[in-house]
Amino acid sequence: MKKNIFLLLALFSTSSLFAQTPNQYLPYSFDHYQKFNKQAYDQNSRFHSSIKPYFGDDSLLSQAVDSVYNFGLDTTVKRTWVHRKLFNEHLIDIKTPDYTVYADFLPDFQIGYDSQAGNTWLNTRGYQVGGTIGKKFSFYTSGFENQAVFPGYYLEYINANGIIPGQVNDKFGPTKSTKDWAYATAILSYTPVKYLNLTLGQDKNFIGDGYRSMLLSDVSATYPFFKLTANLGRVKYMAMWAQFQDLRAPEFSYDNGYRKKWGVFHYLDWNVTNKLSLGFFDSVIWQDADEDGKRGFDFMYANPFIFLRPIEGQNGSPDNALIGFTGKYELFNNLVVYGQFAADEFTAKEVFSNKGYWANKFAYQLGIKGFDAFTVKNLNYLLEFNTARPFTYSQRNSLLNYGHYNQALAHPMGANFREFVSIWNYSFKRFELKGQVNFAQYGLDGTGENFGKDIYKPYDTRNGNYGYKTGGGIKTDFSFIQGKIGYLINPKYNLRLETGFTSRIEENVNFSQKNNFITFGLRSSFRNLYEDF
């Protein structure tokens, strides 16, 4: 075993490339992370950009992180306590040689109007607390208490699925238009030795360089996990074990609560050169218990360095395995080409037969992104195409599918879709602008049908074995256009004034739903919540 480890180090790394693994958690938000594109995709370094969240004290990021979080700070001018706390500092900020602690109040107050639902509003009171103990231990937690009246399409989704997208279950249920919910996150990060970080959390994770991920995204609710990350210079390796919840499976009893399932994930990111990176991913989902008894955590999946596919087969193939690959090439100084491929299962002869075999379940992504577009500083852009074949991510039952808390662990549209996304971000001093366009086409199910879009439907409820194509079923067109303008007040906790306009259209031969809504608000926090579904 030791010999194999040394061979791996010799193949992928040199001692001159080693750097100590950092441990200070940087909450993930796609918009916020655009401010670090220049460092994450620098051709002169080998930063592992596809494993998120990042660590803010990474040597390749730390200077940029300090610049972003201390924007507008002028130490030459003496300010009042109120001015400092409002514009430049954490509400509580304690720094000693042995430990640090910071804390903030995180408001998210919005009012708006939707063409379908009328007046909308959001009342969120949140907090964040973070800090370090010594040089090896850090912690972060956030919590939010919320009430809201949402736009029409959002409300319909909540009532149909019983959850606030990306968060938790709706306390009031479908009988009330006002929704009430609360949720929290927590991270404990420990770096016991060089090159190794251990993280225990209740949060989300993301793998990829794009806006979406076809492997593991932050679409669903938070979940408990334990993650091991080893940074060996050219190679960064992640092994993670997580527990998920299934709200649709029948509960055994009130005392046991929602049914549980487990997941194990391995991802190796290899920086082949300063420009080229390749990634290798595998995962297995298994149910915690069935009618015959409790299975619990399967220790056959405990080894962080083992290939999961053989173990899944050794267990008699009761579980759901997924493998995937990622690629990134920094084509120019400010332009990156990236992609992903996920294979749920497929039969080689059926792939090439072109008969639309149901079990040819795969998804892929292609995209380009960059920064300082047209030589305009801080103008970031992304153009991305995503698609998933019918029945990808689905399984025999929802306790084995690639989902958590009634949402997908990969793409929010599930499967059986094609999507194009373009996002542009621009910041000038304290002003921040964002424009986003989504166009998608997918196949919905008619009564008693299953064309493979809903990953929570068992795949054995399909109508047949052949004739499935992406977009098959009730052909539905989707568009989402959004623009936002914000004014940053305090960069320490992303406090800003923000206004936005959104136009959403979903239509097919059976219905046409159009929503136009506008919002104004005082917003904070780094939550990454999706509206484009």
Coordinates of C-alpha atoms in Angstrom, one line a residue:
M1 CA 0.0 0.0 0.0
K2 CA 2.8 2.4 0.9
K3 CA 4.6 1.6 -2.3
N4 CA 1.5 2.5 -4.3
I5 CA 1.1 5.8 -2.5
F6 CA 4.7 6.8 -3.3
L7 CA 4.3 5.8 -6.9
L8 CA 1.2 8.1 -7.1
L9 CA 3.1 11.0 -5.7
A10 CA 6.0 10.5 -8.1
L11 CA 3.7 10.4 -11.1
F12 CA 1.6 13.4 -10.4
S13 CA 3.6 15.7 -8.1
T14 CA 7.0 17.1 -7.3
S15 CA 8.1 18.4 -4.0
S16 CA 8.5 21.9 -5.3
L17 CA 4.8 22.0 -6.1
F18 CA 3.6 21.0 -2.6
A19 CA 1.8 23.6 -0.5
Q20 CA 0.1 23.3 2.8
T21 CA -3.6 22.6 2.6
P22 CA -5.6 25.7 4.0
N23 CA -8.7 25.4 6.1
Q24 CA -10.6 28.7 6.3
Y25 CA -14.0 28.1 4.7
L26 CA -15.2 30.5 1.9
P27 CA -19.0 30.2 1.5
Y28 CA -19.9 29.3 -2.1
S29 CA -22.0 31.6 -4.2
F30 CA -21.6 31.6 -8.0
D31 CA -21.9 35.4 -8.3
H32 CA -19.5 36.0 -5.4
Y33 CA -17.0 33.5 -6.7
Q34 CA -16.8 35.4 -10.0
K35 CA -14.6 37.9 -8.2
F36 CA -11.9 35.3 -7.9
N37 CA -11.9 34.1 -11.6
K38 CA -8.6 35.8 -12.3
Q39 CA -6.8 33.9 -9.6
A40 CA -8.7 30.6 -10.1
Y41 CA -8.0 30.5 -13.8
D42 CA -4.5 32.0 -13.9
Q43 CA -2.3 30.3 -16.5
N44 CA 0.8 30.8 -14.3
S45 CA -0.6 28.7 -11.4
R46 CA -2.3 25.3 -10.9
F47 CA -5.2 26.2 -8.8
H48 CA -7.8 23.4 -8.4
S49 CA -10.9 25.4 -9.4
S50 CA -13.4 22.6 -9.7
I51 CA -13.7 21.6 -6.1
K52 CA -16.0 24.1 -4.2
P53 CA -16.3 25.7 -1.7
Y54 CA -12.8 27.2 -1.8
F55 CA -10.6 27.9 1.2
G56 CA -10.0 31.6 1.6
D57 CA -6.5 31.2 3.0
D58 CA -5.3 29.3 0.0
S59 CA -2.0 30.8 -1.0
L60 CA -3.2 31.4 -4.6
L61 CA -6.4 33.1 -3.4
S62 CA -5.6 34.8 -0.1
Q63 CA -4.5 38.1 -1.6
A64 CA -7.6 38.4 -3.8
V65 CA -9.9 37.4 -0.9
D66 CA -8.4 40.1 1.3
S67 CA -8.9 42.6 -1.4
V68 CA -12.5 41.7 -1.9
Y69 CA -13.4 41.6 1.7
N70 CA -11.6 44.8 2.6
F71 CA -12.8 46.8 -0.4
G72 CA -13.3 50.5 0.5
L73 CA -11.3 50.2 3.7
D74 CA -9.2 53.4 4.3
T75 CA -6.9 53.0 7.4
T76 CA -5.7 56.6 7.0
V77 CA -9.0 58.1 7.9
K78 CA -10.5 57.8 11.4
R79 CA -14.1 56.6 11.2
T80 CA -16.9 56.4 13.8
W81 CA -17.9 53.0 15.1
V82 CA -21.2 53.1 13.3
H83 CA -19.5 54.0 10.0
R84 CA -17.0 51.1 10.3
K85 CA -19.6 48.5 11.2
L86 CA -21.9 49.6 8.5
F87 CA -19.4 49.9 5.6
N88 CA -16.2 48.0 6.4
E89 CA -16.2 45.7 9.4
H90 CA -17.9 42.6 10.9
L91 CA -20.4 43.4 13.6
I92 CA -18.2 41.5 16.0
D93 CA -14.6 40.9 15.2
I94 CA -12.2 39.5 17.7
K95 CA -8.5 38.8 16.8
T96 CA -5.9 37.3 19.2
P97 CA -2.7 35.3 18.6
D98 CA -4.5 32.1 19.6
Y99 CA -8.0 32.5 18.0
T100 CA -10.3 34.7 15.9
V101 CA -14.0 35.2 16.0
Y102 CA -16.4 37.2 13.8
A103 CA -20.2 37.5 13.7
D104 CA -22.7 39.3 11.6
F105 CA -26.5 39.9 11.3
L106 CA -27.6 38.9 7.8
P107 CA -30.8 40.5 6.6
D108 CA -32.6 39.6 3.4
F109 CA -35.6 42.0 3.1
Q110 CA -37.3 42.2 -0.3
I111 CA -40.6 43.5 -1.7
G112 CA -41.8 43.0 -5.3
Y113 CA -44.6 42.4 -7.7
D114 CA -45.3 39.4 -9.9
S115 CA -47.6 39.5 -12.9
Q116 CA -49.2 36.2 -11.8
A117 CA -49.2 36.3 -7.9
G118 CA -49.4 40.1 -7.3
N119 CA -47.4 41.5 -4.4
T120 CA -44.4 39.5 -3.1
W121 CA -42.1 39.9 -0.2
L122 CA -39.3 38.1 1.7
N123 CA -38.5 38.6 5.4
T124 CA -35.2 36.8 6.4
R125 CA -33.3 37.4 9.5
G126 CA -30.0 35.5 9.5
Y127 CA -26.6 35.3 11.1
Q128 CA -23.1 34.1 10.4
V129 CA -20.4 33.2 12.9
G130 CA -16.9 32.1 11.9
G131 CA -13.4 32.0 13.2
T132 CA -10.2 30.1 13.8
I133 CA -8.5 28.3 16.7
G134 CA -4.8 28.2 16.3
K135 CA -3.5 27.6 12.7
K136 CA -5.2 24.2 12.1
F137 CA -8.8 24.6 13.1
S138 CA -11.6 26.8 11.7
F139 CA -15.4 27.0 12.0
Y140 CA -18.3 28.6 10.3
T141 CA -22.0 28.6 10.9
S142 CA -25.0 30.5 9.5
G143 CA -28.7 30.4 10.2
F144 CA -31.9 31.9 8.7
E145 CA -35.5 32.4 9.9
N146 CA -37.8 33.2 7.0
Q147 CA -41.3 34.2 5.9
A148 CA -42.2 35.0 2.3
V149 CA -44.9 35.4 -0.4
F150 CA -43.3 34.1 -3.7
P151 CA -43.9 34.6 -7.4
G152 CA -46.5 32.3 -8.9
Y153 CA -44.3 29.6 -10.5
Y154 CA -42.2 29.5 -7.3
L155 CA -45.2 29.0 -5.2
E156 CA -46.5 26.2 -7.5
Y157 CA -43.2 24.4 -7.1
I158 CA -43.3 24.7 -3.3
N159 CA -46.8 23.4 -3.1
A160 CA -46.1 20.5 -5.4
N161 CA -42.9 19.4 -3.7
G162 CA -43.4 20.5 -0.1
I163 CA -40.0 22.3 0.0
I164 CA -38.5 25.7 -0.4
P165 CA -36.1 25.2 -3.3
G166 CA -32.6 24.7 -2.1
Q167 CA -33.6 25.0 1.5
V168 CA -36.0 22.9 3.7
N169 CA -39.7 21.9 4.0
D170 CA -42.6 24.4 4.0
K171 CA -44.1 24.6 7.5
F172 CA -47.5 25.8 6.5
G173 CA -48.2 23.5 3.6
P174 CA -50.1 24.2 0.3
T175 CA -53.1 25.7 2.0
K176 CA -51.4 29.0 2.7
S177 CA -49.7 31.4 0.2
T178 CA -47.4 32.7 3.0
K179 CA -44.5 30.4 3.6
D180 CA -42.5 30.0 6.8
W181 CA -39.2 28.0 7.2
A182 CA -35.8 28.0 8.9
Y183 CA -32.5 26.4 8.2
A184 CA -28.9 26.5 9.2
T185 CA -25.4 25.5 8.0
A186 CA -22.3 24.6 9.9
I187 CA -18.7 23.7 9.0
L188 CA -15.8 22.4 11.2
S189 CA -12.5 22.4 9.3
Y190 CA -9.3 20.8 10.6
T191 CA -5.8 20.5 9.0
P192 CA -3.9 18.0 11.2
V193 CA -0.9 17.6 8.8
K194 CA 0.4 19.2 5.7
Y195 CA -1.6 18.5 2.5
L196 CA -4.6 17.1 4.3
N197 CA -7.9 18.7 5.4
L198 CA -10.8 17.2 7.3
T199 CA -14.2 18.9 7.1
L200 CA -17.4 18.0 9.1
G201 CA -20.4 19.9 7.9
Q202 CA -24.0 20.5 7.3
D203 CA -23.9 22.3 4.0
K204 CA -23.6 21.8 0.2
N205 CA -20.8 21.0 -2.2
F206 CA -20.2 21.7 -5.8
I207 CA -17.9 20.0 -8.4
G208 CA -17.2 21.7 -11.7
D209 CA -16.1 25.0 -13.3
G210 CA -19.5 25.9 -14.7
Y211 CA -22.8 27.5 -13.4
R212 CA -24.4 24.0 -13.3
S213 CA -22.8 20.7 -12.4
M214 CA -23.8 17.4 -13.9
L215 CA -21.9 15.5 -11.2
L216 CA -22.6 17.2 -7.8
S217 CA -24.2 20.6 -7.4
D218 CA -25.6 22.9 -4.6
V219 CA -29.2 22.8 -5.9
S220 CA -30.7 20.7 -3.1
A221 CA -31.0 21.3 0.6
T222 CA -28.0 21.2 3.0
Y223 CA -27.0 17.7 4.2
P224 CA -24.5 16.3 6.8
F225 CA -21.2 15.1 5.4
F226 CA -17.6 14.3 6.3
K227 CA -15.0 15.2 3.7
L228 CA -11.4 14.4 3.3
T229 CA -9.4 16.6 1.0
A230 CA -5.7 16.0 0.1
N231 CA -3.8 18.5 -1.9
L232 CA -0.6 17.1 -3.5
G233 CA 0.3 20.0 -5.8
R234 CA -0.8 18.8 -9.2
V235 CA -3.3 16.5 -7.7
K236 CA -6.2 17.3 -5.4
Y237 CA -8.3 14.5 -4.1
M238 CA -11.6 14.6 -2.3
A239 CA -13.5 11.7 -0.6
M240 CA -16.8 12.5 1.0
W241 CA -19.5 10.6 2.9
A242 CA -22.9 12.1 3.2
Q243 CA -26.4 11.3 4.4
F244 CA -29.5 12.4 2.5
Q245 CA -33.2 12.4 3.2
D246 CA -36.2 11.2 1.1
L247 CA -39.4 13.0 1.8
R248 CA -41.4 10.8 -0.7
A249 CA -40.7 7.3 0.6
P250 CA -43.2 6.0 3.2
E251 CA -41.9 6.6 6.7
F252 CA -41.5 3.6 9.0
S253 CA -42.7 5.7 12.0
Y254 CA -43.0 9.2 13.3
D255 CA -40.1 8.5 15.6
N256 CA -37.8 7.7 12.7
G257 CA -38.8 10.8 10.7
Y258 CA -38.0 11.0 6.9
R259 CA -36.4 8.0 5.3
K260 CA -32.6 8.3 4.9
K261 CA -30.1 7.3 2.3
W262 CA -26.3 7.4 2.1
G263 CA -23.8 8.7 -0.5
V264 CA -20.1 8.3 -1.0
F265 CA -18.2 10.5 -3.5
H266 CA -14.7 10.4 -4.8
Y267 CA -13.2 13.1 -7.0
L268 CA -9.6 13.5 -8.3
D269 CA -8.6 16.7 -10.0
W270 CA -5.3 16.5 -11.9
N271 CA -3.6 19.6 -13.2
V272 CA -1.7 18.0 -16.1
T273 CA -0.2 21.4 -17.0
N274 CA -0.7 25.0 -16.0
K275 CA -3.5 25.1 -18.7
L276 CA -5.0 21.6 -18.7
S277 CA -6.9 19.9 -15.9
L278 CA -8.6 16.5 -15.9
G279 CA -11.0 15.2 -13.3
F280 CA -12.3 11.7 -12.4
F281 CA -15.5 11.2 -10.3
D282 CA -17.4 8.3 -8.9
S283 CA -20.2 8.0 -6.4
V284 CA -22.7 5.5 -5.0
I285 CA -26.1 6.1 -3.4
W286 CA -27.7 3.4 -1.1
Q287 CA -30.7 3.3 1.1
D288 CA -30.4 3.3 4.8
A289 CA -33.1 0.7 5.4
D290 CA -35.8 -1.3 3.7
E291 CA -38.8 -3.3 4.9
D292 CA -36.5 -6.2 5.9
G293 CA -34.4 -4.2 8.3
K294 CA -31.8 -1.5 8.8
R295 CA -28.7 -1.5 6.6
G296 CA -27.2 1.7 7.8
F297 CA -23.7 2.9 6.8
D298 CA -22.0 0.4 4.6
F299 CA -18.4 0.1 5.7
M300 CA -17.4 -1.5 2.4
Y301 CA -17.5 2.1 1.1
A302 CA -15.4 3.5 4.0
N303 CA -12.0 3.2 2.2
P304 CA -11.4 6.6 0.7
F305 CA -9.0 5.3 -2.0
I306 CA -11.0 2.4 -3.4
F307 CA -12.8 2.4 -6.8
L308 CA -16.5 2.3 -6.0
R309 CA -17.8 0.5 -9.0
P310 CA -16.3 -2.9 -8.0
I311 CA -17.5 -2.6 -4.5
E312 CA -21.0 -1.7 -5.7
G313 CA -21.0 -4.9 -7.8
Q314 CA -19.6 -6.9 -4.8
N315 CA -22.6 -5.9 -2.8
G316 CA -24.9 -7.6 -5.4
S317 CA -25.5 -4.3 -7.3
P318 CA -28.3 -3.1 -5.0
D319 CA -27.0 0.5 -5.1
N320 CA -26.9 3.4 -7.6
A321 CA -23.4 4.1 -9.0
L322 CA -22.5 7.1 -11.1
I323 CA -19.1 7.9 -12.8
G324 CA -18.0 11.1 -14.4
F325 CA -15.2 13.0 -15.9
T326 CA -14.3 16.7 -16.0
G327 CA -12.0 18.7 -18.2
K328 CA -10.7 22.3 -18.2
Y329 CA -8.4 24.1 -20.6
E330 CA -7.2 27.7 -20.1
L331 CA -7.2 28.6 -23.8
F332 CA -6.2 32.2 -23.3
N333 CA -5.1 34.4 -20.4
N334 CA -8.8 35.2 -19.7
L335 CA -10.8 32.4 -21.4
V336 CA -11.4 28.9 -20.2
V337 CA -13.0 26.0 -22.0
Y338 CA -14.6 23.4 -19.6
G339 CA -16.8 20.3 -19.7
Q340 CA -18.3 17.4 -17.8
F341 CA -19.6 13.9 -18.6
A342 CA -21.7 11.8 -16.3
A343 CA -22.6 8.1 -17.0
D344 CA -25.3 6.6 -14.9
E345 CA -25.5 3.4 -16.9
F346 CA -25.5 2.4 -20.5
T347 CA -25.1 -0.5 -22.8
A348 CA -22.5 0.0 -25.5
K349 CA -24.3 -1.8 -28.3
E350 CA -27.5 0.1 -27.6
V351 CA -25.7 3.5 -27.6
F352 CA -24.6 2.9 -31.3
S353 CA -27.9 1.2 -32.3
N354 CA -29.7 4.6 -32.2
K355 CA -32.9 3.0 -31.1
G356 CA -33.4 5.3 -28.0
Y357 CA -32.8 2.6 -25.4
W358 CA -34.0 3.7 -22.0
A359 CA -31.0 2.6 -20.0
N360 CA -28.5 4.7 -22.0
K361 CA -28.4 7.2 -19.2
F362 CA -25.8 9.9 -19.5
A363 CA -25.4 13.7 -19.3
Y364 CA -22.8 16.2 -20.3
Q365 CA -21.8 19.9 -20.2
L366 CA -19.8 22.1 -22.5
G367 CA -18.9 25.7 -21.7
I368 CA -16.6 28.7 -21.9
K369 CA -16.0 31.3 -19.3
G370 CA -13.7 34.2 -18.7
F371 CA -12.9 37.5 -17.1
D372 CA -12.0 41.0 -18.2
A373 CA -14.0 40.5 -21.4
F374 CA -13.2 43.0 -24.2
T375 CA -10.4 44.3 -22.0
V376 CA -13.0 45.6 -19.6
K377 CA -11.8 45.0 -16.0
N378 CA -14.1 42.9 -13.8
L379 CA -16.4 41.9 -16.7
N380 CA -17.0 38.2 -16.3
Y381 CA -18.9 36.0 -18.6
L382 CA -20.1 32.4 -19.1
L383 CA -21.8 30.5 -21.9
E384 CA -22.8 26.9 -21.1
F385 CA -24.7 24.0 -22.6
N386 CA -26.1 21.2 -20.5
T387 CA -28.1 18.1 -21.4
A388 CA -29.2 14.9 -19.8
R389 CA -30.7 11.8 -21.4
P390 CA -34.1 10.5 -20.2
F391 CA -34.0 8.5 -16.9
T392 CA -30.5 9.8 -16.0
Y393 CA -30.1 10.0 -12.2
S394 CA -33.3 8.0 -11.6
Q395 CA -33.5 4.5 -10.1
R396 CA -35.9 1.7 -9.0
N397 CA -37.1 4.0 -6.2
S398 CA -36.5 7.4 -4.8
L399 CA -34.4 6.0 -2.0
L400 CA -31.7 5.1 -4.6
N401 CA -32.0 8.0 -7.0
Y402 CA -29.5 10.8 -7.3
G403 CA -31.6 13.2 -5.2
H404 CA -32.0 14.7 -1.8
Y405 CA -34.9 16.4 -0.1
N406 CA -37.1 16.3 -3.2
Q407 CA -34.5 17.9 -5.4
A408 CA -31.7 16.7 -7.7
L409 CA -28.1 16.4 -6.5
A410 CA -27.0 17.5 -10.0
H411 CA -29.1 19.6 -12.4
P412 CA -32.3 21.2 -11.1
M413 CA -34.2 20.1 -14.3
G414 CA -33.6 16.5 -13.5
A415 CA -33.2 14.7 -16.8
N416 CA -34.6 14.6 -20.4
F417 CA -33.6 18.2 -21.2
R418 CA -31.3 20.5 -23.1
E419 CA -30.3 23.9 -21.7
F420 CA -28.3 26.9 -22.8
V421 CA -27.1 29.4 -20.1
S422 CA -25.3 32.7 -20.5
I423 CA -24.3 34.9 -17.5
W424 CA -22.5 38.2 -17.4
N425 CA -21.3 39.9 -14.2
Y426 CA -19.7 43.4 -14.0
S427 CA -18.5 45.3 -10.9
F428 CA -17.4 48.9 -10.8
K429 CA -16.4 50.2 -7.4
R430 CA -19.5 49.4 -5.2
F431 CA -21.9 48.8 -8.1
E432 CA -22.6 45.3 -9.3
L433 CA -24.5 44.3 -12.4
K434 CA -25.7 40.9 -13.6
G435 CA -27.5 39.7 -16.7
Q436 CA -28.6 36.1 -17.2
V437 CA -30.4 34.2 -20.0
N438 CA -31.5 30.6 -19.9
F439 CA -33.2 28.7 -22.8
A440 CA -34.2 25.1 -22.3
Q441 CA -36.3 22.4 -23.9
Y442 CA -37.5 19.3 -22.0
G443 CA -40.2 16.6 -22.2
L444 CA -42.9 16.5 -19.5
D445 CA -45.0 13.5 -18.6
G446 CA -48.7 13.1 -19.4
T447 CA -51.1 11.3 -17.1
G448 CA -49.8 7.8 -16.4
E449 CA -46.6 8.4 -18.5
N450 CA -42.9 8.5 -17.6
F451 CA -40.6 9.9 -20.2
G452 CA -37.7 10.2 -17.8
K453 CA -37.5 13.8 -16.7
D454 CA -38.7 13.4 -13.1
I455 CA -35.8 11.6 -11.3
Y456 CA -38.2 10.7 -8.4
K457 CA -40.3 8.5 -10.6
P458 CA -39.1 4.8 -10.6
Y459 CA -37.6 4.0 -14.0
D460 CA -39.6 0.8 -14.1
T461 CA -42.8 2.9 -14.6
R462 CA -41.6 3.7 -18.1
N463 CA -43.8 2.9 -21.1
G464 CA -41.3 0.7 -22.9
N465 CA -37.7 0.1 -23.6
Y466 CA -37.0 1.9 -26.8
G467 CA -37.8 5.2 -28.6
Y468 CA -36.6 7.6 -25.9
K469 CA -34.9 10.8 -27.0
T470 CA -33.9 13.9 -25.2
G471 CA -36.9 16.2 -25.1
G472 CA -39.3 13.4 -25.7
G473 CA -42.7 13.5 -24.1
I474 CA -44.8 16.7 -24.0
K475 CA -42.3 19.1 -25.7
T476 CA -41.9 22.1 -23.4
D477 CA -40.0 25.3 -24.1
F478 CA -38.5 27.3 -21.2
S479 CA -36.9 30.7 -21.0
F480 CA -35.6 32.7 -18.1
I481 CA -34.2 36.3 -18.5
Q482 CA -33.0 38.2 -15.5
G483 CA -31.2 41.5 -14.8
K484 CA -29.9 42.8 -11.4
I485 CA -28.3 45.9 -10.2
G486 CA -26.8 46.1 -6.7
Y487 CA -24.9 48.6 -4.6
L488 CA -22.4 47.0 -2.2
I489 CA -22.6 48.4 1.3
N490 CA -20.4 46.1 3.4
P491 CA -18.2 43.5 1.6
K492 CA -17.6 41.6 4.9
Y493 CA -21.0 40.0 4.8
N494 CA -22.1 41.0 1.3
L495 CA -24.7 43.6 2.5
R496 CA -26.1 45.4 -0.5
L497 CA -29.1 47.2 -2.0
E498 CA -30.4 45.3 -4.9
T499 CA -33.1 45.6 -7.5
G500 CA -33.9 43.0 -10.2
F501 CA -36.3 42.2 -13.0
T502 CA -37.1 38.6 -14.2
S503 CA -39.1 37.3 -17.1
R504 CA -39.9 33.5 -17.1
I505 CA -41.9 31.6 -19.7
E506 CA -42.8 27.9 -19.7
E507 CA -45.1 26.7 -22.4
N508 CA -46.2 23.6 -24.4
V509 CA -49.4 22.5 -26.2
N510 CA -51.3 22.1 -22.9
F511 CA -50.4 25.3 -21.1
S512 CA -48.5 28.6 -21.2
Q513 CA -47.2 30.2 -18.0
K514 CA -45.6 33.6 -18.1
N515 CA -44.2 35.4 -15.1
N516 CA -42.7 38.9 -15.0
F517 CA -41.6 40.1 -11.6
I518 CA -39.6 42.9 -10.1
T519 CA -37.9 43.0 -6.7
F520 CA -36.3 45.6 -4.4
G521 CA -34.4 44.8 -1.3
L522 CA -31.7 45.0 1.3
R523 CA -29.8 41.8 1.0
S524 CA -26.9 40.0 2.7
S525 CA -25.2 36.6 3.0
F526 CA -23.6 34.3 0.4
R527 CA -26.4 31.9 -0.1
N528 CA -26.6 30.4 -3.6
L529 CA -30.3 29.9 -4.3
Y530 CA -31.6 29.1 -7.7
E531 CA -34.7 30.7 -9.4
D532 CA -34.1 29.5 -12.9
F533 CA -36.1 26.3 -13.1

